C-alpha positions in Angstrom: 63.9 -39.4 -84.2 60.9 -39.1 -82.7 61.2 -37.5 -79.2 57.7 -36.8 -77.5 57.7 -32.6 -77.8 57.1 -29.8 -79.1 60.3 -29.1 -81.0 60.1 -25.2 -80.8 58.8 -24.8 -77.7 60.4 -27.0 -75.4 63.9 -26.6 -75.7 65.2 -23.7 -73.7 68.3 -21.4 -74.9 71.5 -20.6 -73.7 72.0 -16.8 -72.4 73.5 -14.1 -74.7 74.4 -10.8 -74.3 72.9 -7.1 -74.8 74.2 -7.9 -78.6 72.4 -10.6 -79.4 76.3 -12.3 -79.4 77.3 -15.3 -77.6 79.8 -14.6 -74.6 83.4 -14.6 -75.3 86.1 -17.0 -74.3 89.2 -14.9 -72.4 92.7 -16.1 -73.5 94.9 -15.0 -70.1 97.9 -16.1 -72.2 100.1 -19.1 -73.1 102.3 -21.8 -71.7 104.6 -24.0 -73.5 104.9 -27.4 -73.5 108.4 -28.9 -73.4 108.7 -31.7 -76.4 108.3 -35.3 -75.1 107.9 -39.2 -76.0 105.0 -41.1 -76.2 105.2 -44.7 -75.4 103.3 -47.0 -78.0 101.6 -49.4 -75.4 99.7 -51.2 -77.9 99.4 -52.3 -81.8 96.7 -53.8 -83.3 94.9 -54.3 -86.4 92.0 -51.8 -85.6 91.4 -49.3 -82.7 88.4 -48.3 -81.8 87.8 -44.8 -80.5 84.7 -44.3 -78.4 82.6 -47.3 -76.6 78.9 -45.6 -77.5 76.8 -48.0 -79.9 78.6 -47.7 -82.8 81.8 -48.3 -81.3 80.4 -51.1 -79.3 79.1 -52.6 -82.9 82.4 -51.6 -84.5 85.0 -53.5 -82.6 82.6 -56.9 -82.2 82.3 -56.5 -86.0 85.8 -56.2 -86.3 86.9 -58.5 -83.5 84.2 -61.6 -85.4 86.2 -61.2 -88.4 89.1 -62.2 -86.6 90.9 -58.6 -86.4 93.2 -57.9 -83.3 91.0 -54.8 -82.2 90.8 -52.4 -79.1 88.1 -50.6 -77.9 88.7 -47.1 -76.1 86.4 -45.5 -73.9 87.0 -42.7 -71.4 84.1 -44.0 -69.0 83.8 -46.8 -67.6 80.9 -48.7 -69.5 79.9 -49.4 -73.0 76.8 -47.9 -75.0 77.2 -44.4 -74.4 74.3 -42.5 -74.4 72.0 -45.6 -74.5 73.1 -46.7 -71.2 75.5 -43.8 -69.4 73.4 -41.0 -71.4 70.1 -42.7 -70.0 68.5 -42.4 -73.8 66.8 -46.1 -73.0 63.7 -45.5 -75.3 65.4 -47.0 -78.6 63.9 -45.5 -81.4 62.0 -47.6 -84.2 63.8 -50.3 -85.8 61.4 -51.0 -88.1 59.4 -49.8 -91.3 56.5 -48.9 -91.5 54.9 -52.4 -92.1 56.8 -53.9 -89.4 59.6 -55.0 -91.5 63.0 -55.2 -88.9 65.6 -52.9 -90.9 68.1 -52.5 -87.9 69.0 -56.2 -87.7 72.0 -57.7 -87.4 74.4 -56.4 -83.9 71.3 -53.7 -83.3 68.9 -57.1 -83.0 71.7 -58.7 -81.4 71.9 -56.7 -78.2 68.3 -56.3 -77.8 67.7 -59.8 -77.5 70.0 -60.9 -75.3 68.4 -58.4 -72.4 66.6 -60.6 -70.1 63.0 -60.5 -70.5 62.4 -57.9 -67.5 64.9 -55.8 -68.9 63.2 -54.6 -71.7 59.6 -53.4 -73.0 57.8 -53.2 -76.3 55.2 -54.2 -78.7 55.7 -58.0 -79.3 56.8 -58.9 -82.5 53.7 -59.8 -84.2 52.2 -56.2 -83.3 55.1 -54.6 -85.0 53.1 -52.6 -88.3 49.5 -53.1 -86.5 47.6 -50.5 -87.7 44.4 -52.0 -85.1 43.1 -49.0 -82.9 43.7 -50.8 -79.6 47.2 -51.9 -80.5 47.8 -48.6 -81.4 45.9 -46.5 -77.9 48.0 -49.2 -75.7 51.3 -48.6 -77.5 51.3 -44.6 -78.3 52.0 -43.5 -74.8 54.5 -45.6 -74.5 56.2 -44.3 -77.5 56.2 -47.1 -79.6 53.0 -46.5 -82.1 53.3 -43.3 -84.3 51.6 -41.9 -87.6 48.9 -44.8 -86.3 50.8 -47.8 -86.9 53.1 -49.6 -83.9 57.1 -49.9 -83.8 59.6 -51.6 -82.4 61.0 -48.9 -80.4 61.2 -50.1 -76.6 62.3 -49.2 -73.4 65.6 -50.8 -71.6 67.4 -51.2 -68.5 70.1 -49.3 -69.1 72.2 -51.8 -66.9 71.3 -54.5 -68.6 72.4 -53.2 -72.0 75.6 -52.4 -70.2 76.3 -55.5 -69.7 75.2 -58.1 -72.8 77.7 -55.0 -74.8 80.5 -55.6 -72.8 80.0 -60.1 -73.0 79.5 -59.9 -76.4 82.1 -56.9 -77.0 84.5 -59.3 -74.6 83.2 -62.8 -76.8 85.0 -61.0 -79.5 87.9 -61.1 -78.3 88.0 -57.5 -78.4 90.3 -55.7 -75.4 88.9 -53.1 -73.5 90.9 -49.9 -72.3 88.2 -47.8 -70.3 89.1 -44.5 -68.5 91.7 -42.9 -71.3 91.0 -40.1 -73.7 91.6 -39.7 -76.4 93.8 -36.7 -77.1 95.2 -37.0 -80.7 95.5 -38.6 -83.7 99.0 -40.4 -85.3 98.9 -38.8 -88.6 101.9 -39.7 -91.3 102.1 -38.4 -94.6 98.5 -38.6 -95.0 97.6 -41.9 -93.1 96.0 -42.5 -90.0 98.5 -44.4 -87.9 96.9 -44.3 -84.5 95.7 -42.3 -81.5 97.5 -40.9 -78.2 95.6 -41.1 -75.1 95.6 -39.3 -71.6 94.8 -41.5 -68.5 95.7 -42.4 -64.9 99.3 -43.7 -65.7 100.2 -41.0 -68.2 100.4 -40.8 -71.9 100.2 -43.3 -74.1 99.8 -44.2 -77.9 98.0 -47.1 -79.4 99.3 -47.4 -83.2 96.6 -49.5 -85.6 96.4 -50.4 -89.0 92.8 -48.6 -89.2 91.0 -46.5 -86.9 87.7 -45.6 -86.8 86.4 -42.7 -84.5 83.3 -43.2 -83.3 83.8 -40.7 -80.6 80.6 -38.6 -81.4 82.1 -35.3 -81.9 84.6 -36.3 -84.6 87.6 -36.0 -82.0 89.8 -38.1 -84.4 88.9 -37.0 -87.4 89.0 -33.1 -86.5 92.9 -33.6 -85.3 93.5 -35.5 -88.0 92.5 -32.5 -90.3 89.7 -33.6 -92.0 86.7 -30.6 -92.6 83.1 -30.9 -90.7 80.2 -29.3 -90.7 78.2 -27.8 -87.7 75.2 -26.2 -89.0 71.7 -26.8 -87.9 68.4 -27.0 -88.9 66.4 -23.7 -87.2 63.6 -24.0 -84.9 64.9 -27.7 -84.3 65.5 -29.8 -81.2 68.1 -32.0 -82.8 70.9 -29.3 -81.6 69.9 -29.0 -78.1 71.8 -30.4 -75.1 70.5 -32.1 -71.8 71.1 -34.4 -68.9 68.5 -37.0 -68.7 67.7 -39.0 -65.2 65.5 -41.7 -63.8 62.9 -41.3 -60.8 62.0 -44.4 -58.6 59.0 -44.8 -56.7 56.2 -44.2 -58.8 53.7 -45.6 -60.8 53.7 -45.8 -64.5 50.4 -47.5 -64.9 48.4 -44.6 -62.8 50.3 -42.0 -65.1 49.9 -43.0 -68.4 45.7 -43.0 -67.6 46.1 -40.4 -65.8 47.5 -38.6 -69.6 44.3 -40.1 -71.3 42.2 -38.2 -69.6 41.0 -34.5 -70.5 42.6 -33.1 -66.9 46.2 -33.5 -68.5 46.0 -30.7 -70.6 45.2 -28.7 -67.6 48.1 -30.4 -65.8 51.0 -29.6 -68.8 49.3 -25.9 -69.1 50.1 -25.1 -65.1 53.7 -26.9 -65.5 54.9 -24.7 -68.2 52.8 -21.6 -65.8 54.8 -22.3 -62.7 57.7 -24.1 -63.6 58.5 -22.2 -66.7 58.9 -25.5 -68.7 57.3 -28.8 -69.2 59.0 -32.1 -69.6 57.0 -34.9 -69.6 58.0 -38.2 -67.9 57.9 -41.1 -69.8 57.1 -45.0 -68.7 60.0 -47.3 -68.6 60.4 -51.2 -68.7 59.7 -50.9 -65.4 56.1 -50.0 -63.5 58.0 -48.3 -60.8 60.9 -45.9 -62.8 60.4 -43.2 -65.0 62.5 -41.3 -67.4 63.2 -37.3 -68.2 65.3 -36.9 -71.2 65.2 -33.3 -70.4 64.9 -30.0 -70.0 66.5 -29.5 -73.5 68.6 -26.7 -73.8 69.8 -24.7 -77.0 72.4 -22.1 -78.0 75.5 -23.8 -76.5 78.2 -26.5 -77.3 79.1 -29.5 -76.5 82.4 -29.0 -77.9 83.1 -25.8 -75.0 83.3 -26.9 -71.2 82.0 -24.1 -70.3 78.7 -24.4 -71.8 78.7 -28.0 -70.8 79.3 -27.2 -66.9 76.6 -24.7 -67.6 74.0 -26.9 -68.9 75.0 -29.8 -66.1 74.3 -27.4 -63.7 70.9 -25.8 -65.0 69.8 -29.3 -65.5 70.4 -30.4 -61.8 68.5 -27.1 -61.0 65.7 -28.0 -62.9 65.6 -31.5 -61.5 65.0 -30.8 -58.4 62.0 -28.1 -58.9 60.7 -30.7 -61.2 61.0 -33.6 -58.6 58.8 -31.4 -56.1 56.0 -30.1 -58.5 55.9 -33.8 -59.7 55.2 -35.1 -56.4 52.6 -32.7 -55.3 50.9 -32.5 -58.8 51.5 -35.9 -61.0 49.5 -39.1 -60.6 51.4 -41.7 -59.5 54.7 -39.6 -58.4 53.3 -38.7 -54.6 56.5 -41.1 -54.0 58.6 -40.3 -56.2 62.8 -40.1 -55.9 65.8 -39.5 -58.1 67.3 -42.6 -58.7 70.1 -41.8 -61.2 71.5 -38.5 -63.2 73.0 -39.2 -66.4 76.7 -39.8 -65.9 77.2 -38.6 -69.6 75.3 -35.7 -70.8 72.8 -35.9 -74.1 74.7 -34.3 -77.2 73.0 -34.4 -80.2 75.7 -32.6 -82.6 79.0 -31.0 -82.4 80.7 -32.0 -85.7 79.7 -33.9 -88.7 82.4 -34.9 -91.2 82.2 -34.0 -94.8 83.3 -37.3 -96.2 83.4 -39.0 -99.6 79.8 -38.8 -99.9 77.1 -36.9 -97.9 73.6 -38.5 -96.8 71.3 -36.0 -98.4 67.5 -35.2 -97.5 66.6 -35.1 -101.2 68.4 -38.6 -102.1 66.0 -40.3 -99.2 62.7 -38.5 -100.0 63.6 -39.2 -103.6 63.9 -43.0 -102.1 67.5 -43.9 -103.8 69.2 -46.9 -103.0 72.8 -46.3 -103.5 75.3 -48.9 -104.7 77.4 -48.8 -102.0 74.4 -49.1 -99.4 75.8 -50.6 -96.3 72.7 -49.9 -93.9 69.0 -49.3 -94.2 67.3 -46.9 -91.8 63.6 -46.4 -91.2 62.4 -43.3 -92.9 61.0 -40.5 -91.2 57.2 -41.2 -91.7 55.2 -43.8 -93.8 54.9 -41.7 -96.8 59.4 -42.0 -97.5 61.0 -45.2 -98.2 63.6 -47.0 -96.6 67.1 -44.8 -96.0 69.9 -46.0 -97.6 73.1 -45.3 -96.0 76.1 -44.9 -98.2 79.6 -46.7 -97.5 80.7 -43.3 -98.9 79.4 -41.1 -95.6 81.9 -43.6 -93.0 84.8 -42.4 -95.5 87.2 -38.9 -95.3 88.3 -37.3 -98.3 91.8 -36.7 -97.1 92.9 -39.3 -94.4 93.8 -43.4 -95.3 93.3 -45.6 -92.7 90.5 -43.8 -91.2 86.6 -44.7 -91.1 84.2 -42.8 -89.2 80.7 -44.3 -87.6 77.8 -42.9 -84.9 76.0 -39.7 -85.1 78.8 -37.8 -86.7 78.9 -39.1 -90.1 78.9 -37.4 -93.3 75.4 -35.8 -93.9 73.9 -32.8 -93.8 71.7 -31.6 -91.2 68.4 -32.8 -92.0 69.7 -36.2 -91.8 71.5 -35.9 -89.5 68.3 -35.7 -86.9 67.4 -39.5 -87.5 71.2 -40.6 -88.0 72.2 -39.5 -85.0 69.9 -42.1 -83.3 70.9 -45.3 -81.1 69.8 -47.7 -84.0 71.3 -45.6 -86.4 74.6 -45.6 -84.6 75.0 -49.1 -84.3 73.9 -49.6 -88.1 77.0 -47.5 -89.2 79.3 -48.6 -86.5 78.3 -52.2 -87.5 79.4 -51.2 -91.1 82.5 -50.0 -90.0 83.7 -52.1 -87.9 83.0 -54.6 -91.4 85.1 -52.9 -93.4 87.7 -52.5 -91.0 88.3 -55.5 -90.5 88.2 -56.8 -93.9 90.4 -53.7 -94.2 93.2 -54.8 -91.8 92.9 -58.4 -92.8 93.7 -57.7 -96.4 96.2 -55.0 -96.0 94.4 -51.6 -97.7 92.9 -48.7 -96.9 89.1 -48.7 -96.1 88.7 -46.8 -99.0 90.4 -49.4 -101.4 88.1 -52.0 -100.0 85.3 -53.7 -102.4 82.3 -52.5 -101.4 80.9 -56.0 -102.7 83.1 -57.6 -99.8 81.9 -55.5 -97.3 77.9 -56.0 -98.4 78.7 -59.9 -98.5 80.2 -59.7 -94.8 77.3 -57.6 -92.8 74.8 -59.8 -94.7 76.8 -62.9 -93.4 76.8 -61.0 -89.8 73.0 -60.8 -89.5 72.2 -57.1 -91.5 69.3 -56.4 -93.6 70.4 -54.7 -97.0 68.8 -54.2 -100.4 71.6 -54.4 -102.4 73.2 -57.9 -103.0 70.9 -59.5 -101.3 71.1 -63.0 -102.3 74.8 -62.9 -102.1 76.3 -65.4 -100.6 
């Protein structure tokens, strides 16, 4: 929501041709695939497609409310591109008086990392507006518009594993390493997923499903509509591979930014380099972290323009890693200690569900009656965001919910939604209503919203609406 750059300026685009047109895609022809059998390896009451954070907060949801549930994932980790995607700086989780918003599984996770494995503002700074809360807090991207946020730094590692205990605590089954390849669709309902792995093809059959694989991968084959467009001029559409550099020292370069010689320094990068990404601190003195370069114009939906940005990004790393060392305070020593394992996608598809998340109902402030989230608005002057039950929800497919950064919204939204805390807010609510879903026997759409409020509030959330129901 709030990524340290200059949106137009620093996020680089994909090459087109002479036209002005993207390259074409050449079709060398066709092969057929002889009919075959799927076996059905496993049933259960809800299958969850995609271990990212809203999947992770899904299926413990689900799994707490005493649903049989698996959780899918075609790495081998859980919390996508917080921990494999190396996006550790977790964006605010507050309001802007301090006020936690993103409770319940969100507040969960964070605080069962041990206490070296994370770093922010303590709770009792969260909402200071005091000048030297403020100067000590701002670099480290947890202070904006003057006023400090819980929005720290983790150990990607670390969140790795408190998902997986409390994922596993759950009772929750685990497949990693399959794909997901399509969706089980029956006279309108959802009836489960086949997957691609090791062993072969298999099928998992559920009584709801809820895709929380990013792109939409569920809901696309199962034919519902999306939408893809983007707000110009923006970095919320860009693609990159973040990593982490060992060996220097965080203290040095944050100073080292306070001083009037920094604006020298980011002038010569962009000169010599041709871009500028600035490191930021970590919870850790010694490691840094580049969520970038960012790059625009391609898909994250097309191999080939992921291959391509995978390999611009490892080009870039290294000139960066040099000019670092010989120019940056505090990186003399520096080393590449991990590459993302998953690359950073912002957006591919975003359903169009029951309801869309609008920018006009949230600057307006509207608290909708089927709120089943609150986010932090986008600066102190909006209220609260209240997320509909209605955006988890396809027009066309029963036993479906949807959950993470490709829910039903339009683009606008979409750049805040997208985010880690946002993502385990609606996969929270999902994995809620599934559950309540499978346990009772209907559709997630034929579920009282009432029910589902009473449950997340029960399970630690923060909503508006119904508060004081018990």
């Amino acid at each position: 929501m709030y990524e340290p750059m200059d949106e137009a300026a620093e996020c680089y685009s994909a090459e087109i041709n002479a036209g002005g047109q993207r390259r074409e895609r050449k079709i060398l022809g066709m092969v057929n695939e002889p009919p075959r059998q799927v076996p059905v390896r496993h049933a259960v009451d809800v299958l969850v497609v995609g271990g990212g954070p809203a999947g992770t907060a899904a299926a413990i949801a689900a799994g707490r409310l005493g649903a049989k549930v698996i959780l899918a994932e075609r790495y081998n980790h859980l919390g996508g591109l917080s921990t494999g995607g190396l996006v550790i700086w977790i964006d605010r989780m507050t309001d802007w008086d301090g006020r936690l918003l993103i409770a319940g599984l969100g507040r969960e996770l964070l605080d069962r990392l041990p206490k070296d494995a994370v770093l922010g503002p303590a709770e009792s700074l969260w909402g200071s507006r005091a000048a030297e809360h403020v100067a000590t807090w701002k670099p480290r991207i947890s202070a904006f518009h003057g006023i400090v946020t819980h929005s720290p730094m983790v150990d990607p590692e670390a969140l790795k594993a408190v998902s997986l205990q409390a994922v596993r605590e759950a009772g929750v089954k685990l497949l990693f390493h399959v794909w997901a390849s399509s969706a089980i669709v029956q006279d309108g309902r959802l009836n489960g997923v086949v997957f691609e792995s090791k062993q072969g093809r298999f099928a998992v059959t559920a009584k709801v499903v809820i895709d929380t694989t990013g792109d939409g991968d569920i809901f696309a084959d199962a034919g519902e509509t999306s939408a893809s467009d983007i707000e110009p001029n923006n970095m919320h559409h860009c693609m990159n591979t973040s990593w982490l550099l060992g060996g220097v020292n965080n203290e040095t370069w944050l100073a080292f930014q306070s001083t009037a010689e920094f604006s020298d320094f980011t002038s010569r990068a962009r000169r010599e380099l041709g871009l500028y990404e600035v490191a930021m601190a970590t919870w850790r003195n010694d490691v840094a972290v580049f969520m970038g370069p960012r790059w625009s114009g391609y898909s994250g939906l097309d191999v080939d323009d992921l291959t391509e940005v995978e390999l611009r990004s490892r080009d870039k790393m290294m000139q960066m890693l040099s000019w670092y060392r010989a120019n940056a305070p505090g990186f003399k020593d520096a080393w590449i200690l991990l590459t993302a394992p998953q690359i950073g996608v912002r957006q591919t598809r975003r359903l169009l569900g029951q309801g869309i998340m609008i920018r006009e109902d949230w600057r307006k402030g509207v608290v909708h009656d089927d709120e089943i989230a609150i986010s932090p608005s986008l600066g102190p002057k909006f209220d609260p965001v209240s997320v509909p039950y209605r955006s988890l929800l396809p027009r066309g497919t029963s036993g479906l919910l949807v959950a993470g950064r490709h829910i039903s919204t339009d683009a606008s939204s979409q750049t805040f939604m997208r985010e880690i805390p946002q993502c385990w807010l609606t996969g929270h609510a999902a994995g809620v209503a599934a559950g309540l879903a499978a346990n009772t026997g209907v559709s997630p759409s034929e579920m009282p919203v009432r029910d589902i409020q009473k449950a997340l509030l029960h399970q630690g959330a923060h909503l508006r609406v119904f508060e004081t129901a018990s």
